[in-house]
């Protein structure tokens, strides 16, 4: 990525750190998240155009709290501290951080001095901001001056007089700070002098060249899932090495309705990629028999997939040295807590689950992209729009949307319900307004009355969320008539269902998937 200006984000554990990276990328500037314990030698070698210190839940006065080498403030590279990042900067520069005045929610920021960071603001202008902090800076450190304040924060923003060091006590990256995007843009372009060169086209050119150099004359295989991530990863590698790529699609028995046929049609006929299909539904369902724990479902599906994939690859005789995966940047951060002191919520099927003896070298061309960036790359590569627009689908498939034991009968119920649900969303013209929509089969049965007879049947829960990147999400407010149509069709057309519920939980505190 050396051809691009880039921003290094040091993560102190904020729930919003990935939003910072997304906002920077939206300005077409490359960014990466790393833990704060990177040493100065590593930071110099990374050659950041600018550095952002994220927020976090800790106090600078706590024990074993995250800190970065204070030498980062002497590199001559512009630094922006956010929330805890500001408190650490003030503490490291000899300032006083006051503990204990917790503030969470909206506040009104008054601009004291509209310098480069507040370019476009007027002196004395007031704008809404979002706060989430316990400690605060009462007075700027020596050599710093105040740029903005609130009713309760005498120093809500500050800068150094002799170095490009800036800090804000609020969160400019969240939507609740309406002009936060302007502040981040000012930091990127006016303070750091970044160029907006991070585009889908530039990414494709650089990535294809990098894949060619790495794979050379060897061959590669790719496990297709039917989702946009593996499709775009395969298209990138196919552009780089052509027919030396073989894609393997494993029918694991927990796919959506007609998934196998759609994948075969798209990849063989439309994209001209060599595709091998393996029917392994019996193996997967045998491994899942009686399993209720979602993590155990993931583990077993992963193990069987590797066994099937390895067997098919050997039978095809490709002699492949490389394995292509559609790993995304949030997968890496969320699954391995690679970005700093964050909790792992659940394991991801693309990260950390491969056996040590797998006889392939990994190629992960999307490892530095967020989902919306992957979609744009797919469009640039000419993938069919129906693939690009598809909602995310989990690697373990319907196995984690059938809550409780996974059986053929329960999978068939869920497949039919899911197809009707998505069909009605498409008919209503709402599909592109929703980040992800799916049905969940609950591990309970419900009493009902159908045709004057008592029934005791399955309960289906519906989930639909809006999101920018999948890291935070809100439930989608369906028009009542659309929900009524969906419910009516599910109960009337899916044998074995007599009750439908709609999930109105946001992320956080819930996750998007139920398991």
XYZ file of C-alpha atoms in Angstrom:
515
model
C 0.000 0.000 0.000
C 3.049 2.275 -0.147
C 1.738 4.143 -3.210
C -0.972 5.682 -1.015
C -0.966 8.112 1.864
C -2.128 6.204 4.903
C -3.366 6.763 8.406
C -2.282 4.599 11.323
C -5.028 4.142 13.932
C -3.793 3.001 17.334
C -6.677 1.331 19.129
C -7.107 1.859 22.863
C -10.219 -0.340 22.907
C -13.008 1.982 21.790
C -16.226 0.455 20.455
C -15.977 3.067 17.683
C -12.445 2.359 16.439
C -13.599 0.633 13.271
C -15.859 3.593 12.554
C -12.781 5.822 12.573
C -11.163 3.574 9.964
C -14.348 3.589 7.883
C -14.647 7.370 7.956
C -11.041 7.733 6.856
C -11.557 5.221 4.017
C -14.706 7.077 2.941
C -12.449 10.061 2.275
C -10.466 7.751 -0.059
C -7.487 7.647 2.289
C -6.129 4.260 3.349
C -6.171 3.411 7.070
C -5.249 0.481 9.287
C -5.972 -0.337 12.932
C -3.166 -1.605 15.151
C -2.666 -2.108 18.902
C -1.078 0.747 20.833
C 1.954 -1.310 21.886
C 3.582 -1.032 18.443
C 7.100 0.250 19.044
C 8.551 3.376 17.454
C 10.710 1.404 15.043
C 7.654 -0.418 13.721
C 5.675 2.850 13.410
C 8.513 4.546 11.529
C 8.785 1.580 9.161
C 5.024 1.698 8.528
C 5.497 5.311 7.367
C 2.140 6.822 8.390
C 1.038 10.124 6.871
C -0.890 10.718 10.064
C -1.749 8.913 13.309
C -5.089 8.728 15.132
C -5.285 7.640 18.766
C -8.698 6.091 19.424
C -10.907 6.370 22.462
C -11.169 3.620 25.040
C -12.741 2.658 28.373
C -9.604 3.005 30.503
C -8.328 5.826 32.708
C -4.776 7.107 32.261
C -4.393 6.649 36.023
C -5.433 2.982 35.972
C -3.121 -0.010 36.318
C -2.055 -1.909 33.189
C -3.970 0.482 30.931
C -3.144 0.734 27.210
C -0.450 3.270 26.389
C 1.655 4.057 23.362
C 5.328 5.067 23.376
C 5.301 8.822 24.020
C 7.942 9.142 21.309
C 5.106 8.909 18.790
C 4.423 12.566 19.606
C 7.978 13.511 18.564
C 8.018 11.865 15.124
C 6.884 15.003 13.310
C 3.856 13.081 12.037
C 0.455 14.722 12.690
C -1.425 13.033 15.548
C -5.122 13.306 16.421
C -6.198 12.027 19.837
C -9.866 11.123 20.320
C -11.444 10.826 23.805
C -9.026 8.562 25.747
C -6.501 9.393 23.024
C -6.788 13.055 24.070
C -6.466 12.211 27.755
C -3.352 10.118 27.091
C -1.844 12.909 24.965
C -2.473 15.480 27.703
C -1.053 13.141 30.380
C 2.027 12.310 28.258
C 2.693 16.018 27.685
C 2.556 16.913 31.367
C -1.063 18.034 31.528
C -3.631 17.334 34.211
C -6.380 14.819 33.562
C -9.296 15.005 35.978
C -10.973 11.674 36.815
C -14.560 10.847 37.501
C -16.803 13.291 35.656
C -18.613 10.783 33.470
C -20.416 12.193 30.437
C -22.266 10.069 27.902
C -24.489 11.367 25.128
C -25.075 14.627 23.306
C -23.450 17.936 24.164
C -23.023 21.314 22.475
C -19.497 22.246 21.385
C -18.487 25.898 21.147
C -15.581 26.641 18.821
C -13.006 28.918 20.443
C -10.401 28.994 17.664
C -11.129 27.738 14.116
C -7.627 26.572 13.141
C -6.856 23.877 10.508
C -8.818 21.231 12.425
C -11.878 23.467 12.677
C -11.545 24.996 9.212
C -15.033 26.002 8.050
C -16.294 26.747 11.564
C -16.854 30.268 12.891
C -15.469 31.572 16.230
C -18.176 31.118 18.864
C -20.162 28.736 16.665
C -21.996 25.939 18.476
C -22.422 22.425 17.048
C -23.738 19.127 18.515
C -21.219 16.431 19.499
C -21.322 12.942 21.053
C -19.409 12.281 24.262
C -18.524 9.032 26.016
C -15.922 9.485 28.729
C -15.187 9.409 32.450
C -11.994 11.455 32.730
C -11.429 14.826 31.088
C -8.737 17.461 30.578
C -9.303 20.518 32.782
C -6.538 22.645 31.291
C -4.333 22.142 28.214
C -0.768 20.885 28.863
C 2.140 23.320 28.593
C 2.581 24.363 24.958
C -1.031 23.537 24.042
C -4.050 25.800 23.587
C -7.793 25.260 23.703
C -9.688 25.044 20.396
C -13.208 24.299 21.673
C -15.173 23.752 24.875
C -18.578 22.692 26.183
C -20.614 23.672 29.216
C -18.947 20.932 31.266
C -15.624 20.539 29.405
C -13.297 23.554 29.546
C -11.025 21.777 27.042
C -13.108 19.795 24.528
C -10.448 20.216 21.821
C -6.814 21.325 21.894
C -3.644 21.550 19.827
C 0.088 21.987 20.390
C 1.712 25.267 19.409
C 4.948 23.834 18.020
C 3.994 20.360 16.737
C 1.107 18.937 14.663
C -0.641 17.442 17.697
C -4.428 17.753 17.945
C -7.014 16.200 20.258
C -10.772 16.174 20.860
C -12.665 14.878 23.903
C -15.692 13.813 21.820
C -16.252 11.306 19.003
C -16.164 12.917 15.522
C -16.494 9.478 13.869
C -20.082 8.784 14.989
C -23.239 9.968 13.217
C -24.355 11.741 16.418
C -21.600 14.320 15.787
C -23.107 15.834 12.615
C -20.003 17.804 11.582
C -17.525 15.211 12.769
C -16.810 14.223 9.176
C -15.596 17.747 8.486
C -13.166 17.548 11.403
C -11.744 14.236 10.212
C -11.536 15.550 6.655
C -9.691 18.637 7.885
C -7.231 16.457 9.771
C -6.615 14.250 6.727
C -6.253 16.918 4.070
C -5.399 20.212 5.787
C -3.242 18.881 8.607
C -1.746 15.673 7.141
C -1.796 16.721 3.474
C -3.235 13.357 2.372
C -4.238 12.664 -1.234
C -7.565 10.870 -1.923
C -6.077 7.988 -3.913
C -7.609 4.982 -2.129
C -10.092 3.843 -4.823
C -11.476 0.511 -6.010
C -9.618 0.789 -9.306
C -6.296 1.524 -7.615
C -6.849 -1.357 -5.214
C -7.568 -3.784 -8.073
C -4.473 -2.791 -10.053
C -2.171 -3.068 -7.033
C -3.733 -6.297 -5.765
C -3.707 -8.103 -9.105
C -0.041 -7.254 -9.538
C 0.733 -8.424 -6.009
C -1.125 -11.729 -6.583
C 0.779 -12.342 -9.827
C 4.092 -11.760 -8.100
C 3.226 -14.023 -5.189
C 1.679 -16.945 -7.066
C 4.023 -16.798 -10.037
C 3.552 -19.844 -12.289
C 1.871 -21.915 -9.574
C -1.805 -22.823 -9.299
C -4.432 -21.848 -6.723
C -7.767 -23.049 -5.449
C -10.603 -21.057 -3.906
C -13.489 -22.207 -1.759
C -16.611 -20.460 -3.004
C -19.444 -19.872 -0.555
C -21.889 -18.147 -2.880
C -21.450 -14.834 -1.076
C -19.929 -11.606 -2.327
C -16.642 -11.960 -0.396
C -15.467 -15.238 -1.902
C -16.860 -14.214 -5.313
C -14.809 -11.003 -5.394
C -11.710 -12.769 -4.049
C -12.042 -15.386 -6.812
C -12.565 -12.732 -9.485
C -9.426 -10.869 -8.389
C -7.272 -13.987 -8.441
C -8.805 -15.108 -11.745
C -7.867 -11.760 -13.270
C -4.322 -12.267 -12.016
C -3.665 -15.916 -12.997
C -6.583 -16.959 -15.243
C -7.264 -20.688 -15.623
C -4.606 -21.585 -13.060
C -7.349 -20.891 -10.495
C -9.828 -23.660 -9.669
C -12.859 -22.796 -7.533
C -14.447 -25.452 -5.341
C -18.013 -25.075 -4.149
C -18.948 -27.393 -1.293
C -22.659 -28.087 -0.920
C -22.722 -28.522 2.836
C -26.452 -29.067 3.198
C -26.984 -25.812 5.138
C -27.257 -23.481 2.134
C -30.123 -21.234 1.077
C -32.677 -22.510 -1.404
C -31.342 -22.800 -4.989
C -27.888 -21.634 -3.834
C -25.984 -24.367 -5.594
C -27.704 -23.795 -8.951
C -27.146 -20.027 -8.735
C -23.424 -20.424 -8.037
C -22.938 -22.884 -10.886
C -24.736 -20.637 -13.347
C -22.901 -17.469 -12.340
C -19.344 -18.754 -12.107
C -19.351 -21.206 -14.985
C -21.456 -19.370 -17.540
C -21.067 -15.709 -16.669
C -17.510 -15.509 -15.336
C -15.907 -18.462 -17.105
C -14.120 -19.647 -13.966
C -13.236 -23.323 -13.598
C -15.661 -24.647 -10.969
C -15.863 -27.984 -9.175
C -18.976 -28.763 -7.089
C -18.839 -31.258 -4.218
C -22.052 -32.664 -2.746
C -21.170 -33.258 0.904
C -24.487 -32.534 2.631
C -24.640 -35.970 4.268
C -21.201 -35.548 5.861
C -22.007 -32.140 7.325
C -25.426 -33.115 8.645
C -23.970 -36.250 10.239
C -21.367 -34.112 12.008
C -24.066 -31.691 13.205
C -26.434 -34.351 14.542
C -27.551 -33.497 18.076
C -25.306 -30.395 18.333
C -26.959 -27.319 19.851
C -24.051 -25.079 20.869
C -23.361 -22.509 18.107
C -19.593 -22.483 18.633
C -19.532 -26.274 18.385
C -21.573 -26.028 15.180
C -18.983 -23.641 13.755
C -16.122 -25.874 14.820
C -17.589 -29.034 13.290
C -18.578 -27.318 10.065
C -15.062 -25.912 9.766
C -13.423 -29.287 10.315
C -15.657 -31.125 7.856
C -15.211 -28.368 5.297
C -11.429 -28.682 5.471
C -11.641 -32.479 5.102
C -13.978 -32.253 2.094
C -12.081 -29.395 0.524
C -8.742 -31.163 0.864
C -10.173 -34.395 -0.572
C -11.731 -32.663 -3.577
C -8.600 -30.630 -4.254
C -6.459 -33.772 -4.263
C -8.936 -35.615 -6.498
C -8.875 -32.769 -9.014
C -5.103 -33.059 -9.268
C -4.550 -29.302 -9.525
C -1.323 -29.448 -7.540
C -2.385 -26.140 -6.056
C 0.066 -24.443 -3.757
C -2.181 -21.535 -2.790
C -5.599 -21.301 -1.141
C -7.713 -18.184 -1.763
C -9.981 -16.934 1.051
C -12.443 -14.033 1.193
C -11.305 -12.807 4.614
C -12.308 -9.183 5.279
C -10.725 -6.596 7.566
C -13.505 -6.703 10.212
C -13.109 -10.515 10.304
C -9.468 -10.089 11.243
C -10.064 -7.397 13.859
C -13.211 -8.810 15.440
C -12.135 -12.450 15.565
C -8.558 -12.061 16.722
C -8.866 -8.785 18.659
C -5.938 -7.674 16.500
C -6.831 -4.019 16.800
C -6.163 -3.705 20.510
C -7.749 -4.449 23.882
C -11.136 -5.563 22.536
C -13.218 -8.638 23.310
C -13.756 -11.495 20.862
C -17.539 -11.844 20.449
C -17.597 -15.036 18.377
C -15.184 -16.868 16.137
C -15.293 -16.233 12.415
C -15.263 -18.995 9.832
C -12.509 -17.348 7.774
C -10.048 -16.510 10.522
C -8.036 -18.569 12.938
C -9.685 -21.928 12.231
C -7.391 -23.496 9.639
C -5.319 -26.539 10.681
C -1.556 -26.167 10.880
C -0.976 -29.020 8.426
C -3.060 -27.545 5.607
C -0.822 -27.948 2.535
C -1.540 -24.498 1.093
C -0.265 -20.969 1.440
C -3.079 -18.509 2.091
C -3.958 -15.742 -0.349
C -6.405 -13.244 1.183
C -6.800 -10.410 -1.339
C -9.634 -8.707 0.583
C -8.010 -8.821 4.011
C -7.678 -5.031 4.183
C -11.205 -4.171 2.942
C -14.534 -3.461 4.583
C -17.727 -4.964 3.134
C -18.864 -1.903 1.185
C -15.389 -1.595 -0.344
C -15.599 -5.244 -1.424
C -18.897 -4.524 -3.190
C -17.345 -1.599 -5.066
C -14.365 -3.716 -6.110
C -16.800 -6.375 -7.338
C -18.601 -3.809 -9.488
C -15.301 -2.633 -10.957
C -14.479 -6.275 -11.771
C -17.805 -6.696 -13.591
C -19.472 -9.215 -11.273
C -23.241 -9.624 -11.738
C -25.185 -7.077 -9.720
C -27.267 -9.783 -8.044
C -24.048 -11.073 -6.448
C -22.794 -7.615 -5.510
C -26.078 -6.617 -3.873
C -26.519 -9.805 -1.859
C -26.888 -9.494 1.862
C -24.107 -11.097 3.929
C -24.477 -14.805 4.605
C -22.559 -16.588 7.393
C -20.006 -19.264 6.593
C -21.767 -21.854 8.820
C -24.893 -21.120 6.789
C -28.345 -22.014 8.052
C -26.826 -24.168 10.788
C -26.580 -21.080 13.015
C -30.005 -19.835 11.971
C -31.610 -23.114 13.004
C -31.393 -22.579 16.747
C -30.943 -25.854 18.555
C -30.433 -29.197 16.770
C -29.930 -29.107 12.993
C -32.067 -31.619 11.063
C -33.124 -31.918 7.430
C -36.735 -31.223 8.358
C -35.897 -28.039 10.285
C -33.544 -26.863 7.525
C -36.272 -27.330 4.902
C -38.701 -25.269 6.988
C -36.149 -22.474 7.344
C -35.181 -22.526 3.644
C -38.786 -22.089 2.566
C -39.378 -19.349 5.137
C -36.205 -17.482 4.200
C -37.018 -17.588 0.480
C -40.503 -16.145 1.020
C -39.176 -13.465 3.370
C -36.538 -12.255 0.898
C -38.987 -12.477 -1.988
C -41.443 -10.149 -0.241
C -38.639 -7.722 0.623
C -37.646 -7.626 -3.055
C -41.271 -7.129 -4.145
C -41.634 -4.224 -1.748
C -38.502 -2.591 -3.211
C -36.788 -2.610 0.186
C -33.921 -5.048 -0.392
C -31.270 -2.393 -1.045
C -32.401 -0.362 1.980
C -31.510 -3.256 4.277
C -27.975 -4.356 5.210
C -29.006 -7.906 6.064
C -32.306 -9.775 6.317
C -32.902 -13.413 7.195
C -35.234 -15.804 8.977
C -34.377 -17.763 12.116
C -36.019 -20.992 13.212
C -36.498 -20.945 16.976
C -36.043 -24.048 19.178
C -39.634 -23.810 20.458
C -43.066 -24.771 19.223
C -46.216 -22.732 19.560
C -49.908 -23.545 19.929
C -52.096 -22.240 17.134
C -55.400 -22.767 15.353
C -55.557 -23.515 11.627
C -58.762 -24.683 9.919
C -60.546 -24.927 13.287
C -57.934 -27.443 14.437
C -55.281 -27.063 17.117
C -51.698 -26.895 15.852
C -48.390 -27.145 17.652
C -45.817 -25.900 15.167
C -42.566 -24.014 14.595
C -41.918 -20.346 15.372
C -39.992 -18.265 12.837
C -38.240 -15.028 13.853
C -37.437 -12.419 11.211
C -34.346 -10.211 11.363
C -33.616 -7.149 9.214
C -31.051 -4.462 10.032
C -29.639 -1.288 8.584
C -25.912 -0.664 8.881
C -22.961 1.004 7.189
C -20.397 -1.678 7.897
C -21.983 -4.408 10.027
C -20.123 -3.295 13.155
C -23.152 -1.426 14.496
C -26.710 -1.943 13.270
C -30.304 -0.940 13.912
C -33.464 -2.912 13.197
C -35.288 -2.012 9.996
C -38.705 -0.307 10.421
C -40.832 -2.313 7.980
C -44.150 -0.804 6.889
C -46.859 -2.705 8.739
C -48.511 -3.923 5.543
C -45.247 -5.510 4.379
C -44.786 -7.347 7.677
C -48.408 -8.480 7.504
C -47.901 -9.911 3.996
C -44.698 -11.696 5.023
C -46.345 -13.207 8.091
C -49.403 -14.312 6.134
C -47.348 -16.022 3.437
C -45.064 -17.758 5.917
C -47.928 -19.218 7.928
C -49.954 -20.187 4.865
C -47.178 -21.482 2.617
C -44.550 -23.009 4.906
C -45.809 -26.290 6.299
C -45.045 -26.529 9.991
C -45.012 -22.787 10.855
C -47.851 -21.172 12.810
C -46.224 -18.114 14.408
C -43.953 -15.293 13.150
C -41.993 -12.779 15.299
C -39.926 -9.728 14.317
C -36.610 -8.943 16.050
C -36.343 -5.276 17.120
C -32.876 -5.471 18.738
C -29.990 -3.225 17.710
C -26.264 -4.021 17.630
C -25.038 -3.452 20.280
C -26.274 -4.867 22.616
C -27.393 -7.733 20.343
C -25.360 -9.131 17.450
C -26.862 -9.282 13.956
C -26.911 -13.081 13.800
C -28.702 -14.889 16.610
C -25.884 -17.420 17.013
